Amino acid sequence: KAGVTQTPRYLIKTRGQQVTLSCSPISGHRSVSWYQQTPGQGLQFLFEYFSETQRNKGNFPGRFSGRQFSNSRSEMNVSTLELGDSALYLCASSSQPTNNEQFFGPGTRLTVL
Amino acid sequence: KNEVEQSPQNLTAQEGEFITINCSYSVGISALHWLQQHPGGGIVSLFMLSSGKKKHGRLIATINIQEKHSSLHITASHPRDSAVYICAVSGSPAHTGANSKLTFGKGITLSVRP
């Protein structure tokens, strides 16, 4: 089975722009979670989707949003980018949302200038 | 106080040594995860456990639910074990719909010298 894929792998944006990141889960997995990793804060949970519904959301401002499509692929969007949004954005998929092993993608490295 | 604490913060070992990494948490959990992250960012899930002990190759993970503590042991360490090891917990069974959200420790950077 192919692993979790994320596109793009690297992205450079400027303050005020918006960005969309994409995640394709492992075939058959219906749960997708998104995480932000920064040197200062470490890994933090952004949100989780299962069957096109957001089940959980972390403590991030409303500029961070996401969605999941019927084929389980997920996108996350960040509007009005700030310098502090520079981070590695990781998505992970699992077969079910509850207490299942999560399989991580390679991440998208976002740099905001 | 962070919900998930890891110790030590950094660890250097000689090839062949037995290594122990610790994780303590302060909340009720349904499962604890050990993750490995190599330079470049990729994260691999090593273990997910809610009780007892699991073994995979040279890696052993244990958890004590009463003491809210878990350990990751690496036997016969090798330079390729050099990575960041991250402990994460998923929510209390009492939280409806919250079981899948992971809360992470800061991670421990392990260097194994040849």
Coordinates of N, CA and C in Angstrom, one line a residue:
Chain A
K1 N 0.9 -1.2 0.0 CA 0.0 0.0 0.0 C 0.9 1.2 0.0
A2 N 0.5 2.2 -0.8 CA 1.2 3.5 -0.7 C 1.0 4.2 0.6
G3 N 2.0 4.9 1.1 CA 1.9 5.6 2.3 C 1.1 6.9 2.2
V4 N 1.1 7.7 3.3 CA 0.4 9.0 3.3 C 1.3 9.9 2.4
T5 N 0.6 10.6 1.5 CA 1.3 11.6 0.7 C 0.8 13.0 1.0
Q6 N 1.8 14.0 0.9 CA 1.4 15.4 1.2 C 2.0 16.2 0.0
T7 N 1.3 17.1 -0.4 CA 1.7 18.1 -1.4 C 1.3 19.5 -1.1
P8 N 2.2 20.5 -1.4 CA 3.5 20.3 -1.9 C 4.4 19.9 -0.7
R9 N 5.7 19.6 -1.0 CA 6.6 19.3 0.1 C 7.2 20.5 0.7
Y10 N 7.4 21.5 -0.1 CA 8.0 22.8 0.3 C 7.2 23.9 -0.3
L11 N 7.1 25.0 0.5 CA 6.3 26.1 0.1 C 6.8 27.4 0.7
I12 N 7.0 28.4 -0.1 CA 7.4 29.7 0.4 C 6.3 30.7 0.1
K13 N 5.8 31.4 1.1 CA 4.8 32.4 0.9 C 5.2 33.7 1.6
T14 N 4.5 34.8 1.3 CA 4.7 36.0 2.1 C 3.5 36.3 3.0
R15 N 3.8 37.2 4.0 CA 2.8 37.5 4.9 C 1.5 38.0 4.2
G16 N 0.4 37.7 4.7 CA -0.9 38.1 4.2 C -1.4 37.2 3.1
Q17 N -0.6 36.3 2.6 CA -1.1 35.4 1.5 C -1.9 34.3 2.2
Q18 N -2.5 33.4 1.4 CA -3.1 32.3 1.9 C -2.5 31.0 1.3
V19 N -2.7 29.9 1.9 CA -2.0 28.7 1.4 C -3.0 27.5 1.6
T20 N -2.9 26.5 0.7 CA -3.7 25.3 0.8 C -2.7 24.1 0.7
L21 N -2.8 23.2 1.7 CA -2.0 22.0 1.7 C -2.8 20.8 1.6
S22 N -2.3 19.8 0.9 CA -3.1 18.6 0.6 C -2.5 17.4 1.2
C23 N -3.4 16.4 1.6 CA -3.0 15.2 2.2 C -3.8 14.1 1.6
S24 N -3.2 13.0 1.1 CA -3.9 11.8 0.7 C -3.6 10.7 1.6
P25 N -4.6 10.1 2.3 CA -4.3 9.1 3.3 C -4.0 7.8 2.7
I26 N -3.6 6.8 3.5 CA -3.4 5.5 3.0 C -4.8 4.9 2.5
S27 N -4.8 4.2 1.4 CA -6.0 3.7 0.9 C -6.8 2.9 1.9
G28 N -8.1 3.2 2.1 CA -8.9 2.6 3.1 C -9.0 3.3 4.4
H29 N -8.1 4.2 4.7 CA -8.1 5.0 5.9 C -9.1 6.1 5.7
R30 N -9.9 6.3 6.7 CA -11.0 7.4 6.7 C -10.7 8.5 7.6
S31 N -9.7 8.4 8.5 CA -9.5 9.4 9.5 C -8.2 10.1 9.1
V32 N -8.2 11.4 9.1 CA -7.0 12.3 8.8 C -6.9 13.3 9.8
S33 N -5.7 13.4 10.4 CA -5.4 14.4 11.4 C -4.3 15.3 10.9
W34 N -4.3 16.6 11.3 CA -3.3 17.5 10.9 C -2.5 18.1 12.1
Y35 N -1.2 18.2 12.0 CA -0.4 18.7 13.1 C 0.6 19.8 12.6
Q36 N 0.9 20.7 13.5 CA 1.9 21.7 13.2 C 3.1 21.5 14.0
Q37 N 4.3 21.5 13.5 CA 5.5 21.4 14.3 C 6.4 22.6 14.1
T38 N 6.8 23.2 15.2 CA 7.7 24.3 15.2 C 8.8 24.1 16.2
P39 N 10.0 24.7 16.0 CA 11.0 24.5 17.0 C 10.6 24.9 18.4
G40 N 9.8 25.9 18.6 CA 9.5 26.4 19.9 C 8.4 25.7 20.6
Q41 N 7.3 25.3 19.8 CA 6.1 24.7 20.4 C 6.1 23.2 20.2
G42 N 7.0 22.6 19.4 CA 6.9 21.2 19.1 C 5.7 20.9 18.3
L43 N 5.2 19.7 18.4 CA 4.1 19.2 17.7 C 2.8 19.6 18.4
Q44 N 1.9 20.1 17.6 CA 0.6 20.5 18.1 C -0.5 20.1 17.2
F45 N -1.6 19.6 17.8 CA -2.7 19.1 17.0 C -3.5 20.3 16.4
L46 N -3.8 20.2 15.1 CA -4.7 21.2 14.5 C -6.1 20.8 14.4
F47 N -6.4 19.7 13.7 CA -7.8 19.2 13.6 C -7.7 17.8 13.0
E48 N -8.9 17.1 13.2 CA -9.1 15.8 12.7 C -10.4 15.6 12.0
Y49 N -10.3 14.9 10.9 CA -11.5 14.6 10.1 C -11.8 13.1 10.0
F50 N -13.0 12.8 10.0 CA -13.4 11.4 9.7 C -14.7 11.4 8.9
S51 N -14.7 10.7 7.8 CA -15.9 10.7 7.0 C -16.4 12.1 6.7
E52 N -15.5 13.0 6.3 CA -15.9 14.3 5.8 C -16.3 15.3 6.9
T53 N -16.3 14.8 8.2 CA -16.7 15.6 9.3 C -15.5 16.0 10.2
Q54 N -15.4 17.2 10.7 CA -14.4 17.6 11.6 C -14.8 17.0 13.0
R55 N -14.0 16.2 13.6 CA -14.3 15.6 14.9 C -13.7 16.3 16.1
N56 N -12.5 16.9 15.8 CA -11.7 17.5 16.8 C -11.0 18.7 16.3
K57 N -10.8 19.7 17.1 CA -10.1 20.9 16.7 C -9.1 21.3 17.8
G58 N -7.9 21.7 17.4 CA -7.0 22.2 18.4 C -7.1 23.7 18.7
N59 N -6.2 24.2 19.5 CA -6.3 25.6 19.9 C -5.6 26.5 18.9
F60 N -6.1 26.6 17.7 CA -5.6 27.5 16.7 C -6.6 28.5 16.2
P61 N -6.1 29.7 15.8 CA -7.1 30.7 15.3 C -7.9 30.3 14.1
G62 N -9.0 31.0 13.9 CA -9.9 30.6 12.8 C -9.3 30.7 11.4
R63 N -8.0 31.3 11.3 CA -7.4 31.4 10.0 C -7.0 30.0 9.5
F64 N -6.9 29.1 10.5 CA -6.6 27.7 10.1 C -7.9 26.9 9.9
S65 N -8.1 26.3 8.7 CA -9.3 25.6 8.5 C -9.0 24.3 7.7
G66 N -9.9 23.5 7.6 CA -9.6 22.3 6.8 C -10.9 21.7 6.3
R67 N -10.7 20.6 5.5 CA -11.9 19.9 5.0 C -11.5 18.5 4.5
Q68 N -12.4 17.6 4.4 CA -12.1 16.3 3.9 C -13.1 16.0 2.8
F69 N -12.6 15.3 1.8 CA -13.5 15.0 0.7 C -14.0 13.5 0.8
S70 N -14.9 13.2 -0.1 CA -15.5 11.9 0.0 C -14.5 10.7 -0.2
N71 N -13.4 11.0 -0.9 CA -12.4 10.0 -1.1 C -11.4 10.0 0.0
S72 N -11.7 10.7 1.1 CA -10.9 10.8 2.3 C -9.7 11.7 2.2
R73 N -9.4 12.2 1.0 CA -8.3 13.2 0.9 C -8.7 14.4 1.7
S74 N -7.7 15.1 2.2 CA -8.0 16.3 3.1 C -7.1 17.4 2.7
E75 N -7.6 18.6 2.9 CA -6.9 19.8 2.7 C -6.9 20.7 3.9
M76 N -5.9 21.4 4.1 CA -6.0 22.4 5.2 C -5.6 23.8 4.5
N77 N -6.2 24.8 5.0 CA -6.0 26.2 4.5 C -5.6 27.1 5.6
V78 N -4.6 27.9 5.3 CA -4.3 29.0 6.3 C -4.4 30.3 5.5
S79 N -5.2 31.2 6.1 CA -5.4 32.5 5.4 C -4.6 33.6 6.2
T80 N -4.4 34.7 5.5 CA -3.7 35.8 6.1 C -2.4 35.3 6.9
L81 N -1.5 34.8 6.1 CA -0.3 34.1 6.7 C 0.5 35.1 7.6
E82 N 1.0 34.6 8.7 CA 1.9 35.4 9.6 C 3.2 34.7 9.6
L83 N 4.2 35.4 10.0 CA 5.6 34.9 10.1 C 5.6 33.6 11.0
G84 N 4.8 33.7 12.0 CA 4.8 32.6 13.0 C 4.1 31.3 12.5
D85 N 3.5 31.4 11.3 CA 2.9 30.2 10.7 C 4.0 29.3 10.0
S86 N 5.2 29.8 9.9 CA 6.3 29.0 9.3 C 6.5 27.8 10.2
A87 N 6.4 26.6 9.6 CA 6.4 25.4 10.3 C 6.4 24.2 9.4
L88 N 6.5 23.0 10.0 CA 6.3 21.8 9.2 C 4.9 21.3 9.5
Y89 N 4.1 21.1 8.5 CA 2.7 20.7 8.7 C 2.6 19.2 8.3
L90 N 2.2 18.4 9.2 CA 2.1 17.0 9.1 C 0.7 16.5 9.1
C91 N 0.4 15.6 8.2 CA -0.9 14.9 8.3 C -0.6 13.4 8.6
A92 N -1.6 12.8 9.3 CA -1.5 11.4 9.6 C -2.9 10.8 9.4
S93 N -2.9 9.6 8.9 CA -4.1 8.9 8.7 C -4.2 7.6 9.5
S94 N -5.4 7.2 9.8 CA -5.7 6.0 10.5 C -7.0 5.4 10.0
S95 N -7.2 4.1 10.3 CA -8.4 3.5 9.7 C -9.6 4.0 10.4
Q96 N -9.5 4.2 11.7 CA -10.6 4.7 12.5 C -10.1 5.8 13.4
P97 N -10.9 6.7 13.9 CA -10.4 7.8 14.7 C -10.1 7.4 16.1
T98 N -10.6 6.3 16.6 CA -10.5 6.0 18.0 C -9.3 5.1 18.3
N99 N -8.3 5.5 19.0 CA -7.2 4.7 19.5 C -6.6 3.8 18.4
N100 N -6.4 4.4 17.3 CA -5.7 3.6 16.2 C -4.4 4.2 16.0
E101 N -3.5 3.3 15.5 CA -2.1 3.8 15.2 C -2.3 4.8 14.0
Q102 N -1.5 5.9 14.1 CA -1.5 6.9 13.1 C -0.3 6.7 12.2
F103 N -0.5 6.9 10.9 CA 0.6 6.8 9.9 C 0.8 8.2 9.4
F104 N 2.1 8.7 9.5 CA 2.3 10.1 9.2 C 2.9 10.2 7.7
G105 N 2.5 11.4 7.1 CA 3.1 11.7 5.9 C 4.4 12.4 6.1
P106 N 5.1 12.8 5.0 CA 6.4 13.4 5.1 C 6.4 14.9 5.5
G107 N 5.2 15.5 5.4 CA 5.1 16.9 5.8 C 5.3 17.9 4.7
T108 N 4.7 19.0 4.9 CA 4.9 20.2 4.0 C 5.6 21.3 4.9
R109 N 6.8 21.7 4.4 CA 7.6 22.7 5.1 C 7.1 24.0 4.5
L110 N 6.4 24.8 5.3 CA 6.0 26.2 4.9 C 6.9 27.2 5.5
T111 N 7.3 28.1 4.7 CA 8.1 29.3 5.1 C 7.4 30.5 4.7
V112 N 7.1 31.4 5.7 CA 6.4 32.6 5.5 C 7.5 33.8 5.6
L113 N 7.6 34.6 4.6 CA 8.6 35.6 4.6 C 7.9 37.0 4.8
Chain B
K1 N 2.5 23.4 33.7 CA 3.2 22.1 33.6 C 2.6 21.5 32.3
N2 N 3.5 21.0 31.4 CA 3.0 20.3 30.3 C 2.3 19.0 30.6
E3 N 1.3 18.6 29.8 CA 0.6 17.4 30.1 C 1.5 16.1 29.9
V4 N 2.5 16.3 29.0 CA 3.4 15.2 28.7 C 4.8 15.6 28.9
E5 N 5.5 15.0 29.7 CA 6.9 15.3 30.0 C 7.8 14.2 29.6
Q6 N 8.9 14.5 29.0 CA 9.9 13.5 28.6 C 11.2 13.8 29.2
S7 N 11.9 12.7 29.6 CA 13.3 12.9 30.1 C 14.2 11.7 29.7
P8 N 15.5 11.9 29.6 CA 16.1 13.2 29.6 C 15.8 14.0 28.3
Q9 N 16.3 15.3 28.3 CA 16.0 16.1 27.1 C 16.9 15.7 25.9
N10 N 18.1 15.5 26.2 CA 19.0 15.0 25.2 C 19.8 13.9 25.7
L11 N 20.2 13.0 24.9 CA 20.8 11.8 25.3 C 21.9 11.4 24.3
T12 N 23.1 11.1 24.7 CA 24.2 10.6 23.9 C 24.6 9.2 24.4
A13 N 24.7 8.3 23.6 CA 25.1 7.0 24.0 C 26.2 6.4 23.0
Q14 N 26.8 5.4 23.5 CA 27.8 4.7 22.7 C 27.1 3.5 22.1
E15 N 27.5 3.2 20.8 CA 27.0 2.0 20.2 C 27.0 0.8 21.0
G16 N 25.9 0.1 21.1 CA 25.8 -1.2 21.9 C 25.2 -1.0 23.3
E17 N 25.1 0.3 23.7 CA 24.5 0.5 25.0 C 23.0 0.3 25.1
F18 N 22.5 0.0 26.3 CA 21.1 -0.1 26.5 C 20.6 1.3 26.9
I19 N 19.6 1.7 26.2 CA 19.1 3.1 26.4 C 17.6 3.1 26.9
T20 N 17.3 4.0 27.8 CA 16.0 4.1 28.3 C 15.5 5.6 28.2
I21 N 14.4 5.8 27.6 CA 13.8 7.1 27.5 C 12.5 7.1 28.2
N22 N 12.2 8.1 29.0 CA 11.0 8.1 29.9 C 10.0 9.1 29.5
C23 N 8.7 8.8 29.8 CA 7.6 9.7 29.5 C 6.6 9.7 30.7
S24 N 6.3 10.9 31.2 CA 5.3 10.9 32.2 C 4.1 11.8 31.7
Y25 N 2.9 11.5 32.1 CA 1.8 12.3 31.7 C 0.9 12.6 32.9
S26 N 0.1 13.6 32.8 CA -0.7 14.1 33.9 C -2.2 14.0 33.7
V27 N -2.6 13.5 32.6 CA -4.0 13.4 32.3 C -4.4 12.0 32.1
G28 N -5.7 11.7 32.2 CA -6.2 10.4 31.9 C -6.1 10.1 30.4
I29 N -5.7 8.9 30.0 CA -5.5 8.7 28.6 C -6.1 7.3 28.2
S30 N -6.3 7.2 26.9 CA -6.8 5.9 26.4 C -5.6 5.1 25.8
A31 N -4.6 5.8 25.3 CA -3.5 5.2 24.7 C -2.2 6.1 24.7
L32 N -1.1 5.5 24.7 CA 0.2 6.2 24.6 C 0.9 5.8 23.4
H33 N 1.5 6.7 22.7 CA 2.2 6.5 21.4 C 3.7 6.8 21.6
W34 N 4.5 6.0 21.0 CA 6.0 6.4 20.9 C 6.2 6.6 19.4
L35 N 6.8 7.7 19.1 CA 7.1 8.1 17.7 C 8.5 8.4 17.5
Q36 N 9.0 8.1 16.3 CA 10.4 8.4 16.0 C 10.5 9.3 14.8
Q37 N 11.3 10.4 14.9 CA 11.4 11.4 13.9 C 12.9 11.5 13.5
H38 N 13.2 11.2 12.2 CA 14.6 11.4 11.7 C 14.7 12.8 11.2
P39 N 16.0 13.3 11.1 CA 16.2 14.6 10.4 C 15.6 14.6 9.0
G40 N 14.9 15.7 8.7 CA 14.2 15.7 7.4 C 12.7 15.7 7.7
G41 N 12.3 15.2 8.9 CA 10.9 15.4 9.3 C 10.1 14.2 9.4
G42 N 10.4 13.1 8.7 CA 9.4 12.0 8.7 C 9.2 11.4 10.0
I43 N 8.0 11.1 10.4 CA 7.6 10.5 11.7 C 7.1 9.1 11.4
V44 N 7.7 8.2 12.3 CA 7.2 6.8 12.2 C 6.6 6.4 13.6
S45 N 5.5 5.8 13.6 CA 4.9 5.3 14.8 C 5.6 4.0 15.2
L46 N 6.2 4.0 16.4 CA 6.9 2.8 16.9 C 5.9 1.9 17.7
F47 N 5.2 2.5 18.6 CA 4.3 1.7 19.4 C 3.1 2.5 19.8
M48 N 2.0 1.8 20.0 CA 0.8 2.4 20.6 C 0.4 1.4 21.7
L49 N 0.3 1.8 22.9 CA 0.0 0.9 24.0 C -0.9 1.5 25.0
S50 N -1.7 0.7 25.6 CA -2.6 1.2 26.7 C -2.4 0.4 28.0
S51 N -1.6 -0.6 27.9 CA -1.3 -1.4 29.1 C -0.1 -2.3 28.9
G52 N 0.7 -2.6 29.9 CA 1.7 -3.7 29.8 C 2.9 -3.3 29.0
K53 N 3.3 -4.1 28.1 CA 4.6 -4.0 27.4 C 4.4 -4.5 26.0
K54 N 5.2 -3.9 25.1 CA 5.2 -4.3 23.7 C 6.7 -4.4 23.3
K55 N 7.0 -5.3 22.4 CA 8.4 -5.5 21.9 C 8.4 -5.6 20.4
H56 N 9.3 -4.8 19.8 CA 9.5 -4.9 18.3 C 10.9 -4.9 18.0
G57 N 11.5 -6.0 17.7 CA 13.0 -6.0 17.4 C 13.7 -5.6 18.6
R58 N 14.6 -4.6 18.5 CA 15.4 -4.2 19.7 C 14.7 -3.1 20.5
L59 N 13.5 -2.8 20.2 CA 12.7 -1.8 21.0 C 11.7 -2.5 21.9
I60 N 11.6 -1.9 23.1 CA 10.6 -2.4 24.0 C 9.9 -1.2 24.6
A61 N 8.6 -1.2 24.7 CA 7.9 -0.1 25.3 C 7.0 -0.6 26.5
T62 N 7.1 0.1 27.6 CA 6.2 -0.3 28.7 C 5.4 0.8 29.2
I63 N 4.3 0.5 29.9 CA 3.5 1.6 30.4 C 2.9 1.2 31.8
N64 N 2.9 2.1 32.7 CA 2.3 1.9 34.0 C 1.2 2.9 34.2
I65 N 0.0 2.4 34.0 CA -1.2 3.3 34.0 C -1.4 4.0 35.3
Q66 N -1.2 3.3 36.4 CA -1.4 3.8 37.8 C -0.4 4.9 38.0
E67 N 0.9 4.8 37.6 CA 1.9 5.8 37.8 C 1.9 6.8 36.7
K68 N 1.1 6.7 35.7 CA 1.1 7.6 34.5 C 2.5 7.7 34.0
H69 N 3.2 6.6 33.6 CA 4.5 6.6 33.2 C 4.8 5.6 32.2
S70 N 5.6 5.9 31.2 CA 6.0 4.9 30.1 C 7.5 5.0 29.9
S71 N 8.1 3.9 29.5 CA 9.5 3.9 29.1 C 9.6 3.3 27.7
L72 N 10.6 3.8 27.0 CA 11.0 3.2 25.7 C 12.5 2.7 25.9
H73 N 12.7 1.4 25.7 CA 14.0 0.9 25.8 C 14.6 0.5 24.5
I74 N 15.8 0.8 24.2 CA 16.5 0.4 23.0 C 17.7 -0.5 23.5
T75 N 17.7 -1.8 23.0 CA 18.8 -2.7 23.4 C 19.8 -2.7 22.2
A76 N 21.1 -2.9 22.6 CA 22.1 -2.9 21.6 C 22.0 -1.8 20.6
S77 N 22.1 -0.6 21.1 CA 21.9 0.6 20.3 C 22.9 0.7 19.1
H78 N 22.4 1.4 18.1 CA 23.2 1.5 16.9 C 23.1 3.0 16.4
P79 N 24.1 3.5 15.7 CA 24.0 4.9 15.2 C 22.7 5.2 14.4
R80 N 22.2 4.2 13.7 CA 20.9 4.4 13.0 C 19.7 4.7 13.9
D81 N 19.9 4.4 15.2 CA 18.8 4.8 16.1 C 18.8 6.2 16.5
S82 N 19.8 7.0 16.0 CA 19.9 8.4 16.3 C 18.7 9.1 15.6
A83 N 17.9 9.8 16.5 CA 16.7 10.4 16.0 C 16.0 11.1 17.2
V84 N 14.9 11.8 16.9 CA 14.1 12.3 18.0 C 13.0 11.4 18.4
Y85 N 12.9 11.1 19.6 CA 11.8 10.1 20.1 C 10.8 10.9 20.8
I86 N 9.6 10.8 20.4 CA 8.4 11.6 20.9 C 7.4 10.7 21.5
C87 N 7.0 11.1 22.7 CA 5.9 10.5 23.4 C 4.6 11.3 23.2
A88 N 3.5 10.6 22.9 CA 2.3 11.3 22.7 C 1.1 10.5 23.4
V89 N 0.1 11.2 23.9 CA -1.0 10.5 24.5 C -2.3 10.9 23.8
S90 N -3.2 10.0 23.7 CA -4.5 10.2 23.2 C -5.5 10.1 24.3
G91 N -6.6 10.9 24.2 CA -7.5 11.3 25.3 C -8.1 10.3 26.1
S92 N -8.6 10.8 27.2 CA -9.3 9.9 28.2 C -10.5 9.3 27.6
P93 N -10.8 8.0 28.0 CA -12.0 7.4 27.5 C -13.2 8.1 27.8
A94 N -13.2 9.0 28.8 CA -14.4 9.7 29.3 C -14.7 10.8 28.3
H95 N -13.8 11.2 27.4 CA -14.0 12.3 26.5 C -14.7 11.8 25.2
T96 N -15.9 12.1 25.0 CA -16.5 11.6 23.8 C -15.9 12.3 22.6
G97 N -15.5 11.5 21.7 CA -15.0 12.1 20.4 C -13.6 12.6 20.5
A98 N -13.0 12.5 21.7 CA -11.7 13.2 21.8 C -10.5 12.2 21.8
N99 N -10.8 10.9 21.6 CA -9.8 9.9 21.8 C -8.7 9.9 20.8
S100 N -8.9 10.5 19.7 CA -7.9 10.5 18.6 C -7.0 11.6 18.7
K101 N -7.3 12.7 19.4 CA -6.4 13.9 19.5 C -5.2 13.5 20.3
L102 N -4.0 13.8 19.6 CA -2.7 13.5 20.3 C -2.2 14.7 20.9
T103 N -1.7 14.5 22.2 CA -0.9 15.6 22.9 C 0.5 15.1 23.0
F104 N 1.4 15.9 22.6 CA 2.8 15.5 22.4 C 3.7 16.0 23.5
G105 N 4.8 15.2 23.8 CA 5.9 15.7 24.6 C 6.8 16.5 23.7
K106 N 7.8 17.1 24.3 CA 8.8 17.9 23.5 C 9.7 17.0 22.6
G107 N 9.9 15.8 23.0 CA 10.8 14.9 22.3 C 12.2 14.9 22.9
I108 N 12.8 13.8 22.7 CA 14.2 13.6 23.2 C 15.1 13.3 22.0
T109 N 16.2 14.1 21.9 CA 17.1 13.9 20.8 C 18.2 12.8 21.2
L110 N 18.2 11.7 20.6 CA 19.2 10.7 20.9 C 20.3 10.6 19.8
S111 N 21.5 10.6 20.3 CA 22.7 10.4 19.4 C 23.4 9.2 19.9
V112 N 23.6 8.3 18.9 CA 24.4 7.1 19.2 C 25.7 7.1 18.5
R113 N 26.8 7.1 19.2 CA 28.1 7.3 18.6 C 28.6 5.9 18.2
P114 N 29.3 5.8 17.1 CA 29.9 4.5 16.7 C 31.1 4.2 17.6

